[in-house]
mmCIF file of C-alpha atoms in Angstrom:
data_model
loop_
_atom_site.group_PDB
_atom_site.id
_atom_site.type_symbol
_atom_site.label_atom_id
_atom_site.label_comp_id
_atom_site.label_asym_id
_atom_site.label_seq_id
_atom_site.Cartn_x
_atom_site.Cartn_y
_atom_site.Cartn_z
ATOM 1 C CA UNK A 258 -6.414 -33.171 3.161
ATOM 2 C CA UNK A 259 -9.201 -35.294 1.704
ATOM 3 C CA UNK A 260 -8.299 -38.382 3.774
ATOM 4 C CA UNK A 261 -8.851 -36.415 6.988
ATOM 5 C CA UNK A 262 -5.426 -37.269 8.407
ATOM 6 C CA UNK A 263 -4.293 -33.627 8.530
ATOM 7 C CA UNK A 264 -1.200 -34.459 6.479
ATOM 8 C CA UNK A 265 -0.298 -31.916 3.828
ATOM 9 C CA UNK A 266 -0.245 -33.024 0.177
ATOM 10 C CA UNK A 267 3.060 -34.015 -1.360
ATOM 11 C CA UNK A 268 5.055 -30.818 -1.621
ATOM 12 C CA UNK A 269 6.158 -29.729 -5.144
ATOM 13 C CA UNK A 270 9.670 -28.510 -5.793
ATOM 14 C CA UNK A 271 10.550 -24.921 -6.635
ATOM 15 C CA UNK A 272 11.289 -21.598 -4.943
ATOM 16 C CA UNK A 273 7.646 -20.485 -4.804
ATOM 17 C CA UNK A 274 6.486 -23.651 -3.119
ATOM 18 C CA UNK A 275 9.378 -23.633 -0.678
ATOM 19 C CA UNK A 276 8.448 -20.102 0.380
ATOM 20 C CA UNK A 277 4.792 -21.098 0.771
ATOM 21 C CA UNK A 278 5.783 -23.890 3.103
ATOM 22 C CA UNK A 279 7.985 -21.570 5.162
ATOM 23 C CA UNK A 280 5.217 -18.966 5.487
ATOM 24 C CA UNK A 281 2.343 -21.258 6.421
ATOM 25 C CA UNK A 282 2.946 -21.303 10.166
ATOM 26 C CA UNK A 283 3.969 -17.632 10.213
ATOM 27 C CA UNK A 284 0.479 -16.620 9.109
ATOM 28 C CA UNK A 285 -1.667 -15.219 11.912
ATOM 29 C CA UNK A 286 0.503 -17.035 14.491
ATOM 30 C CA UNK A 287 -1.673 -15.835 17.363
ATOM 31 C CA UNK A 288 -4.530 -18.017 16.142
ATOM 32 C CA UNK A 289 -4.763 -21.808 16.033
ATOM 33 C CA UNK A 290 -6.281 -21.902 12.557
ATOM 34 C CA UNK A 291 -3.153 -21.973 10.426
ATOM 35 C CA UNK A 292 -0.578 -23.756 12.596
ATOM 36 C CA UNK A 293 0.537 -27.215 11.545
ATOM 37 C CA UNK A 294 -2.381 -29.638 11.999
ATOM 38 C CA UNK A 295 -4.660 -26.651 12.534
ATOM 39 C CA UNK A 296 -8.089 -26.675 10.861
ATOM 40 C CA UNK A 297 -7.069 -24.436 7.931
ATOM 41 C CA UNK A 298 -3.394 -25.381 7.523
ATOM 42 C CA UNK A 299 -3.933 -27.649 4.520
ATOM 43 C CA UNK A 300 -6.555 -25.355 3.017
ATOM 44 C CA UNK A 301 -4.164 -22.399 3.116
ATOM 45 C CA UNK A 302 -1.395 -24.428 1.513
ATOM 46 C CA UNK A 303 -3.685 -25.645 -1.268
ATOM 47 C CA UNK A 304 -5.078 -22.168 -2.034
ATOM 48 C CA UNK A 305 -1.578 -20.667 -2.255
ATOM 49 C CA UNK A 306 -0.277 -23.595 -4.297
ATOM 50 C CA UNK A 307 -3.200 -23.234 -6.718
ATOM 51 C CA UNK A 308 -2.627 -19.471 -7.069
ATOM 52 C CA UNK A 309 1.090 -19.919 -7.773
ATOM 53 C CA UNK A 310 0.174 -22.538 -10.366
ATOM 54 C CA UNK A 311 -2.409 -20.483 -12.278
ATOM 55 C CA UNK A 312 -0.384 -17.257 -12.043
ATOM 56 C CA UNK A 313 3.168 -18.532 -12.705
ATOM 57 C CA UNK A 314 4.492 -15.094 -13.762
ATOM 58 C CA UNK A 315 3.765 -13.887 -10.226
ATOM 59 C CA UNK A 316 3.917 -17.167 -8.334
ATOM 60 C CA UNK A 317 3.911 -16.799 -4.593
ATOM 61 C CA UNK A 318 4.982 -13.519 -2.997
ATOM 62 C CA UNK A 319 5.784 -13.359 0.692
ATOM 63 C CA UNK A 320 2.823 -11.946 2.614
ATOM 64 C CA UNK A 321 0.255 -13.338 0.189
ATOM 65 C CA UNK A 322 -0.531 -16.021 2.769
ATOM 66 C CA UNK A 323 -2.190 -13.400 4.997
ATOM 67 C CA UNK A 324 -4.591 -12.370 2.237
ATOM 68 C CA UNK A 325 -5.493 -15.978 1.444
ATOM 69 C CA UNK A 326 -5.862 -16.783 5.143
ATOM 70 C CA UNK A 327 -8.190 -13.826 5.639
ATOM 71 C CA UNK A 328 -10.439 -15.108 2.861
ATOM 72 C CA UNK A 329 -10.393 -18.631 4.339
ATOM 73 C CA UNK A 330 -11.822 -17.294 7.583
ATOM 74 C CA UNK A 331 -14.971 -16.272 5.719
ATOM 75 C CA UNK A 332 -15.449 -18.775 2.890
ATOM 76 C CA UNK A 333 -14.698 -22.228 1.537
ATOM 77 C CA UNK A 334 -11.234 -22.977 0.073
ATOM 78 C CA UNK A 335 -12.568 -22.914 -3.498
ATOM 79 C CA UNK A 336 -14.262 -19.547 -3.020
ATOM 80 C CA UNK A 337 -11.176 -18.242 -1.217
ATOM 81 C CA UNK A 338 -9.040 -19.285 -4.197
ATOM 82 C CA UNK A 339 -11.380 -17.559 -6.652
ATOM 83 C CA UNK A 340 -11.405 -14.391 -4.558
ATOM 84 C CA UNK A 341 -7.615 -14.437 -4.259
ATOM 85 C CA UNK A 342 -7.153 -14.708 -8.025
ATOM 86 C CA UNK A 343 -9.796 -12.100 -8.823
ATOM 87 C CA UNK A 344 -8.668 -9.563 -6.231
ATOM 88 C CA UNK A 345 -4.953 -9.882 -6.968
ATOM 89 C CA UNK A 346 -5.682 -9.336 -10.657
ATOM 90 C CA UNK A 347 -7.120 -5.873 -10.026
ATOM 91 C CA UNK A 348 -6.261 -2.443 -8.617
ATOM 92 C CA UNK A 349 -2.595 -2.047 -7.699
ATOM 93 C CA UNK A 350 -1.864 -5.670 -6.839
ATOM 94 C CA UNK A 351 -0.281 -6.948 -10.097
ATOM 95 C CA UNK A 352 2.236 -4.092 -10.105
ATOM 96 C CA UNK A 353 3.069 -4.488 -6.419
ATOM 97 C CA UNK A 354 3.349 -8.275 -6.553
ATOM 98 C CA UNK A 355 5.692 -8.024 -9.549
ATOM 99 C CA UNK A 356 7.691 -5.397 -7.637
ATOM 100 C CA UNK A 357 7.635 -3.009 -10.595
ATOM 101 C CA UNK A 358 9.394 -0.231 -8.676
ATOM 102 C CA UNK A 359 8.929 2.641 -11.189
ATOM 103 C CA UNK A 360 5.156 2.071 -11.361
ATOM 104 C CA UNK A 361 4.942 1.464 -7.595
ATOM 105 C CA UNK A 362 6.586 4.866 -7.179
ATOM 106 C CA UNK A 363 3.823 6.426 -9.300
ATOM 107 C CA UNK A 364 1.138 4.875 -7.087
ATOM 108 C CA UNK A 365 2.952 6.288 -4.066
ATOM 109 C CA UNK A 366 3.201 9.681 -5.782
ATOM 110 C CA UNK A 367 -0.548 9.577 -6.405
ATOM 111 C CA UNK A 368 -1.160 8.926 -2.730
ATOM 112 C CA UNK A 369 1.181 11.756 -1.740
ATOM 113 C CA UNK A 370 -0.865 14.138 -3.892
ATOM 114 C CA UNK A 371 -4.090 12.996 -2.208
ATOM 115 C CA UNK A 372 -2.446 13.250 1.221
ATOM 116 C CA UNK A 373 -1.238 16.770 0.421
ATOM 117 C CA UNK A 374 -4.773 17.761 -0.522
ATOM 118 C CA UNK A 375 -6.322 16.152 2.556
ATOM 119 C CA UNK A 376 -3.680 16.923 5.224
ATOM 120 C CA UNK A 377 -1.245 19.480 3.801
ATOM 121 C CA UNK A 378 0.521 20.238 7.092
ATOM 122 C CA UNK A 379 1.182 16.580 7.910
ATOM 123 C CA UNK A 380 2.268 15.834 4.336
ATOM 124 C CA UNK A 381 4.565 18.867 4.314
ATOM 125 C CA UNK A 382 6.214 17.814 7.570
ATOM 126 C CA UNK A 383 6.834 14.289 6.311
ATOM 127 C CA UNK A 384 8.416 15.678 3.156
ATOM 128 C CA UNK A 385 10.517 18.135 5.165
ATOM 129 C CA UNK A 386 11.829 15.284 7.292
ATOM 130 C CA UNK A 387 12.635 13.226 4.222
ATOM 131 C CA UNK A 388 10.119 10.480 4.963
ATOM 132 C CA UNK A 389 9.852 8.139 1.971
ATOM 133 C CA UNK A 390 6.230 7.042 1.622
ATOM 134 C CA UNK A 391 7.149 4.050 -0.488
ATOM 135 C CA UNK A 392 8.933 2.412 2.432
ATOM 136 C CA UNK A 393 5.685 1.920 4.308
ATOM 137 C CA UNK A 394 3.036 2.012 1.564
ATOM 138 C CA UNK A 395 4.607 -0.986 -0.152
ATOM 139 C CA UNK A 396 4.297 -2.911 3.102
ATOM 140 C CA UNK A 397 0.755 -1.740 3.858
ATOM 141 C CA UNK A 398 -0.653 -2.160 0.371
ATOM 142 C CA UNK A 399 0.931 -5.493 -0.571
ATOM 143 C CA UNK A 400 -1.779 -7.206 1.498
ATOM 144 C CA UNK A 401 -4.148 -4.270 2.129
ATOM 145 C CA UNK A 402 -3.138 -4.272 5.806
ATOM 146 C CA UNK A 403 -3.914 -8.003 6.231
ATOM 147 C CA UNK A 404 -0.525 -8.816 7.770
ATOM 148 C CA UNK A 405 -0.365 -5.641 9.876
ATOM 149 C CA UNK A 406 -3.770 -5.116 11.473
ATOM 150 C CA UNK A 407 -5.664 -7.646 13.602
ATOM 151 C CA UNK A 408 -8.026 -9.789 11.539
ATOM 152 C CA UNK A 409 -11.250 -7.919 12.473
ATOM 153 C CA UNK A 410 -9.690 -4.588 11.471
ATOM 154 C CA UNK A 411 -8.013 -5.890 8.317
ATOM 155 C CA UNK A 412 -11.327 -7.444 7.268
ATOM 156 C CA UNK A 413 -12.971 -4.026 7.367
ATOM 157 C CA UNK A 414 -10.175 -2.545 5.258
ATOM 158 C CA UNK A 415 -10.719 -5.337 2.734
ATOM 159 C CA UNK A 416 -14.473 -4.658 2.708
ATOM 160 C CA UNK A 417 -13.737 -1.138 1.504
ATOM 161 C CA UNK A 418 -11.184 -2.337 -1.064
ATOM 162 C CA UNK A 419 -13.587 -4.910 -2.522
ATOM 163 C CA UNK A 420 -16.428 -2.389 -2.815
ATOM 164 C CA UNK A 421 -14.500 0.723 -3.858
ATOM 165 C CA UNK A 422 -11.304 -0.627 -5.399
ATOM 166 C CA UNK A 423 -8.160 1.501 -5.435
ATOM 167 C CA UNK A 424 -10.122 4.580 -4.351
ATOM 168 C CA UNK A 425 -11.148 2.684 -1.219
ATOM 169 C CA UNK A 426 -7.565 1.648 -0.487
ATOM 170 C CA UNK A 427 -6.485 5.286 -0.684
ATOM 171 C CA UNK A 428 -9.343 6.289 1.607
ATOM 172 C CA UNK A 429 -8.505 3.672 4.241
ATOM 173 C CA UNK A 430 -4.856 4.733 4.088
ATOM 174 C CA UNK A 431 -5.800 8.399 4.492
ATOM 175 C CA UNK A 432 -7.843 7.360 7.523
ATOM 176 C CA UNK A 433 -4.853 5.552 9.012
ATOM 177 C CA UNK A 434 -2.624 8.562 8.336
ATOM 178 C CA UNK A 435 -5.171 10.781 10.075
ATOM 179 C CA UNK A 436 -5.206 8.448 13.091
ATOM 180 C CA UNK A 437 -1.427 8.840 13.295
ATOM 181 C CA UNK A 438 -1.350 12.558 12.470
ATOM 182 C CA UNK A 439 -0.720 13.873 15.990
ATOM 183 C CA UNK A 440 2.278 11.575 16.318
ATOM 184 C CA UNK A 441 3.521 12.433 12.828
ATOM 185 C CA UNK A 442 3.613 16.130 13.739
ATOM 186 C CA UNK A 443 5.889 15.646 16.745
ATOM 187 C CA UNK A 444 8.006 12.518 16.236
ATOM 188 C CA UNK A 445 11.507 12.460 14.801
ATOM 189 C CA UNK A 446 12.268 10.868 11.425
ATOM 190 C CA UNK A 447 13.561 7.731 13.132
ATOM 191 C CA UNK A 448 10.464 7.351 15.318
ATOM 192 C CA UNK A 449 8.110 8.030 12.407
ATOM 193 C CA UNK A 450 9.753 5.355 10.271
ATOM 194 C CA UNK A 451 9.632 2.895 13.166
ATOM 195 C CA UNK A 452 5.942 3.594 13.655
ATOM 196 C CA UNK A 453 5.025 3.405 9.988
ATOM 197 C CA UNK A 454 6.973 0.229 9.255
ATOM 198 C CA UNK A 455 5.867 -1.492 12.487
ATOM 199 C CA UNK A 456 2.256 -0.401 12.580
ATOM 200 C CA UNK A 457 1.303 -3.618 14.339
ATOM 201 C CA UNK A 458 3.207 -2.348 17.402
ATOM 202 C CA UNK A 459 1.108 0.843 17.560
ATOM 203 C CA UNK A 460 -2.412 -0.529 17.322
ATOM 204 C CA UNK A 461 -3.581 1.574 20.265
ATOM 205 C CA UNK A 462 -3.539 4.515 17.837
ATOM 206 C CA UNK A 463 -5.818 2.780 15.332
ATOM 207 C CA UNK A 464 -9.541 3.140 16.020
ATOM 208 C CA UNK A 465 -11.028 1.533 12.916
ATOM 209 C CA UNK A 466 -14.387 3.246 13.358
ATOM 210 C CA UNK A 467 -12.646 6.618 13.232
ATOM 211 C CA UNK A 468 -10.304 5.500 10.445
ATOM 212 C CA UNK A 469 -13.241 4.600 8.213
ATOM 213 C CA UNK A 470 -15.384 7.545 9.279
ATOM 214 C CA UNK A 471 -12.597 9.909 8.232
ATOM 215 C CA UNK A 472 -11.304 7.966 5.264
ATOM 216 C CA UNK A 473 -14.612 7.375 3.523
ATOM 217 C CA UNK A 474 -15.303 11.109 3.591
ATOM 218 C CA UNK A 475 -11.915 11.926 2.069
ATOM 219 C CA UNK A 476 -12.090 12.953 -1.571
ATOM 220 C CA UNK A 477 -9.932 10.732 -3.741
ATOM 221 C CA UNK A 478 -10.052 11.781 -7.391
ATOM 222 C CA UNK A 479 -9.805 8.525 -9.321
ATOM 223 C CA UNK A 480 -9.141 10.359 -12.591
ATOM 224 C CA UNK A 481 -6.157 12.186 -11.089
ATOM 225 C CA UNK A 482 -4.831 8.929 -9.622
ATOM 226 C CA UNK A 483 -5.053 7.310 -13.066
ATOM 227 C CA UNK A 484 -3.227 10.238 -14.682
ATOM 228 C CA UNK A 485 -0.392 10.068 -12.174
ATOM 229 C CA UNK A 486 -0.045 6.284 -12.431
ATOM 230 C CA UNK A 487 -0.080 6.375 -16.235
ATOM 231 C CA UNK A 488 2.263 9.344 -16.645
ATOM 232 C CA UNK A 489 5.979 9.116 -15.870
ATOM 233 C CA UNK A 490 7.623 12.262 -14.557
ATOM 234 C CA UNK A 491 10.416 13.805 -16.629
ATOM 235 C CA UNK A 492 13.848 12.378 -15.991
ATOM 236 C CA UNK A 493 15.947 14.376 -13.549
ATOM 237 C CA UNK A 494 19.216 15.461 -15.211
ATOM 238 C CA UNK A 495 22.265 13.980 -13.550
ATOM 239 C CA UNK A 496 23.438 16.103 -10.647
ATOM 240 C CA UNK A 497 20.200 18.116 -10.431
ATOM 241 C CA UNK A 498 18.102 18.140 -7.282
ATOM 242 C CA UNK A 499 14.683 16.466 -7.618
ATOM 243 C CA UNK A 500 12.849 19.753 -8.209
ATOM 244 C CA UNK A 501 11.853 21.754 -11.289
ATOM 245 C CA UNK A 502 11.010 25.401 -11.869
ATOM 246 C CA UNK A 503 7.232 25.701 -12.237
ATOM 247 C CA UNK A 504 6.179 26.210 -15.850
ATOM 248 C CA UNK A 505 9.687 26.902 -17.085
ATOM 249 C CA UNK A 506 11.750 23.744 -17.429
ATOM 250 C CA UNK A 507 8.843 21.358 -17.956
ATOM 251 C CA UNK A 508 5.037 21.584 -17.911
ATOM 252 C CA UNK A 509 3.700 21.100 -14.410
ATOM 253 C CA UNK A 510 2.343 17.643 -13.630
ATOM 254 C CA UNK A 511 0.575 16.170 -10.627
ATOM 255 C CA UNK A 512 3.097 15.043 -8.054
ATOM 256 C CA UNK A 513 5.982 16.964 -9.633
ATOM 257 C CA UNK A 514 8.495 18.356 -7.156
ATOM 258 C CA UNK A 515 8.886 22.080 -7.855
ATOM 259 C CA UNK A 516 10.222 25.428 -6.709
ATOM 260 C CA UNK A 517 9.395 28.960 -7.810
ATOM 261 C CA UNK A 518 11.530 30.853 -10.315
ATOM 262 C CA UNK A 519 14.471 32.664 -8.780
ATOM 263 C CA UNK A 520 13.014 36.061 -9.685
ATOM 264 C CA UNK A 521 9.945 35.345 -7.526
ATOM 265 C CA UNK A 522 9.725 35.128 -3.769
ATOM 266 C CA UNK A 523 10.716 31.543 -3.033
ATOM 267 C CA UNK A 524 8.754 29.328 -0.700
ATOM 268 C CA UNK A 525 11.270 26.543 -0.958
ATOM 269 C CA UNK A 526 10.216 23.268 -2.507
ATOM 270 C CA UNK A 527 6.738 21.844 -2.907
ATOM 271 C CA UNK A 528 4.560 19.222 -4.591
ATOM 272 C CA UNK A 529 2.101 19.998 -7.388
ATOM 273 C CA UNK A 530 -1.347 18.899 -6.194
ATOM 274 C CA UNK A 531 -3.591 20.455 -8.857
ATOM 275 C CA UNK A 532 -2.870 21.493 -12.430
ATOM 276 C CA UNK A 533 -4.692 22.375 -15.637
ATOM 277 C CA UNK A 534 -4.844 19.641 -18.236
ATOM 278 C CA UNK A 535 -2.088 21.151 -20.380
ATOM 279 C CA UNK A 536 0.211 21.838 -17.444
ATOM 280 C CA UNK A 537 0.535 25.490 -18.414
ATOM 281 C CA UNK A 538 -2.318 27.173 -16.497
ATOM 282 C CA UNK A 539 -3.140 27.441 -12.808
ATOM 283 C CA UNK A 540 -0.984 25.233 -10.627
ATOM 284 C CA UNK A 541 -1.614 24.495 -6.936
ATOM 285 C CA UNK A 542 1.451 23.566 -4.912
ATOM 286 C CA UNK A 543 1.651 22.218 -1.360
ATOM 287 C CA UNK A 544 4.851 23.674 0.020
ATOM 288 C CA UNK A 545 7.138 21.692 2.309
ATOM 289 C CA UNK A 546 7.198 24.532 4.823
ATOM 290 C CA UNK A 547 3.449 24.100 5.351
#
């Protein structure tokens, strides 16, 4: 506060502001910076309050405090506010903060395609086990790992996001998936979901130097990501399994779940990872059986 007493400004009424107040002391609890009467407690409150005020259609979303707090560790409150507004207006953030589930699912489908291309055996095993990527990607991407990884590691993930945008987020995530790949090939579904949704409990597996070394070399085709995000998949008829016959029922599309025609040797189900522009030519499928 401006009077130097450490007292927070008068607290406005409303659900967003109530949630901000509840989250303040939950943010980076292992540090002294954001606890009540800590050096950045009031600054964090004011940055979040200002964001919720200038972006009323989004307001405050739980977890946003970690992103704002990360910025406050490196810059003044005013600059942190500007960065928060600018960053949350770009890439995937507006869709994720508004919890637009159909579009979020397309972002997740785009990542699955890139993961299939980069690590087909790991991706196939996750699909075979029925692992739902959205359950952990939503958590990871809502703050770009800020509330999951220790501050020094999360800061490096944010460096890549700021410089490379959505492509960089995909690359960091591919690096994290690679760091976990040995575990993902042997764990059960239950243990995989526990690991992916509680990544902060498995930090010994995350070497950020290796994550970035691998991730920044991974090829993420921004044009393909844009196509997947902008193109809804055909509706699945009621009672039909979530797969289509390649090139018969519908044109193939990136991320489409498919199987071969019954008159061909079946390889089970797979995910389309490459396709000609009209969906009628050469199609590359990553099969669930690896």
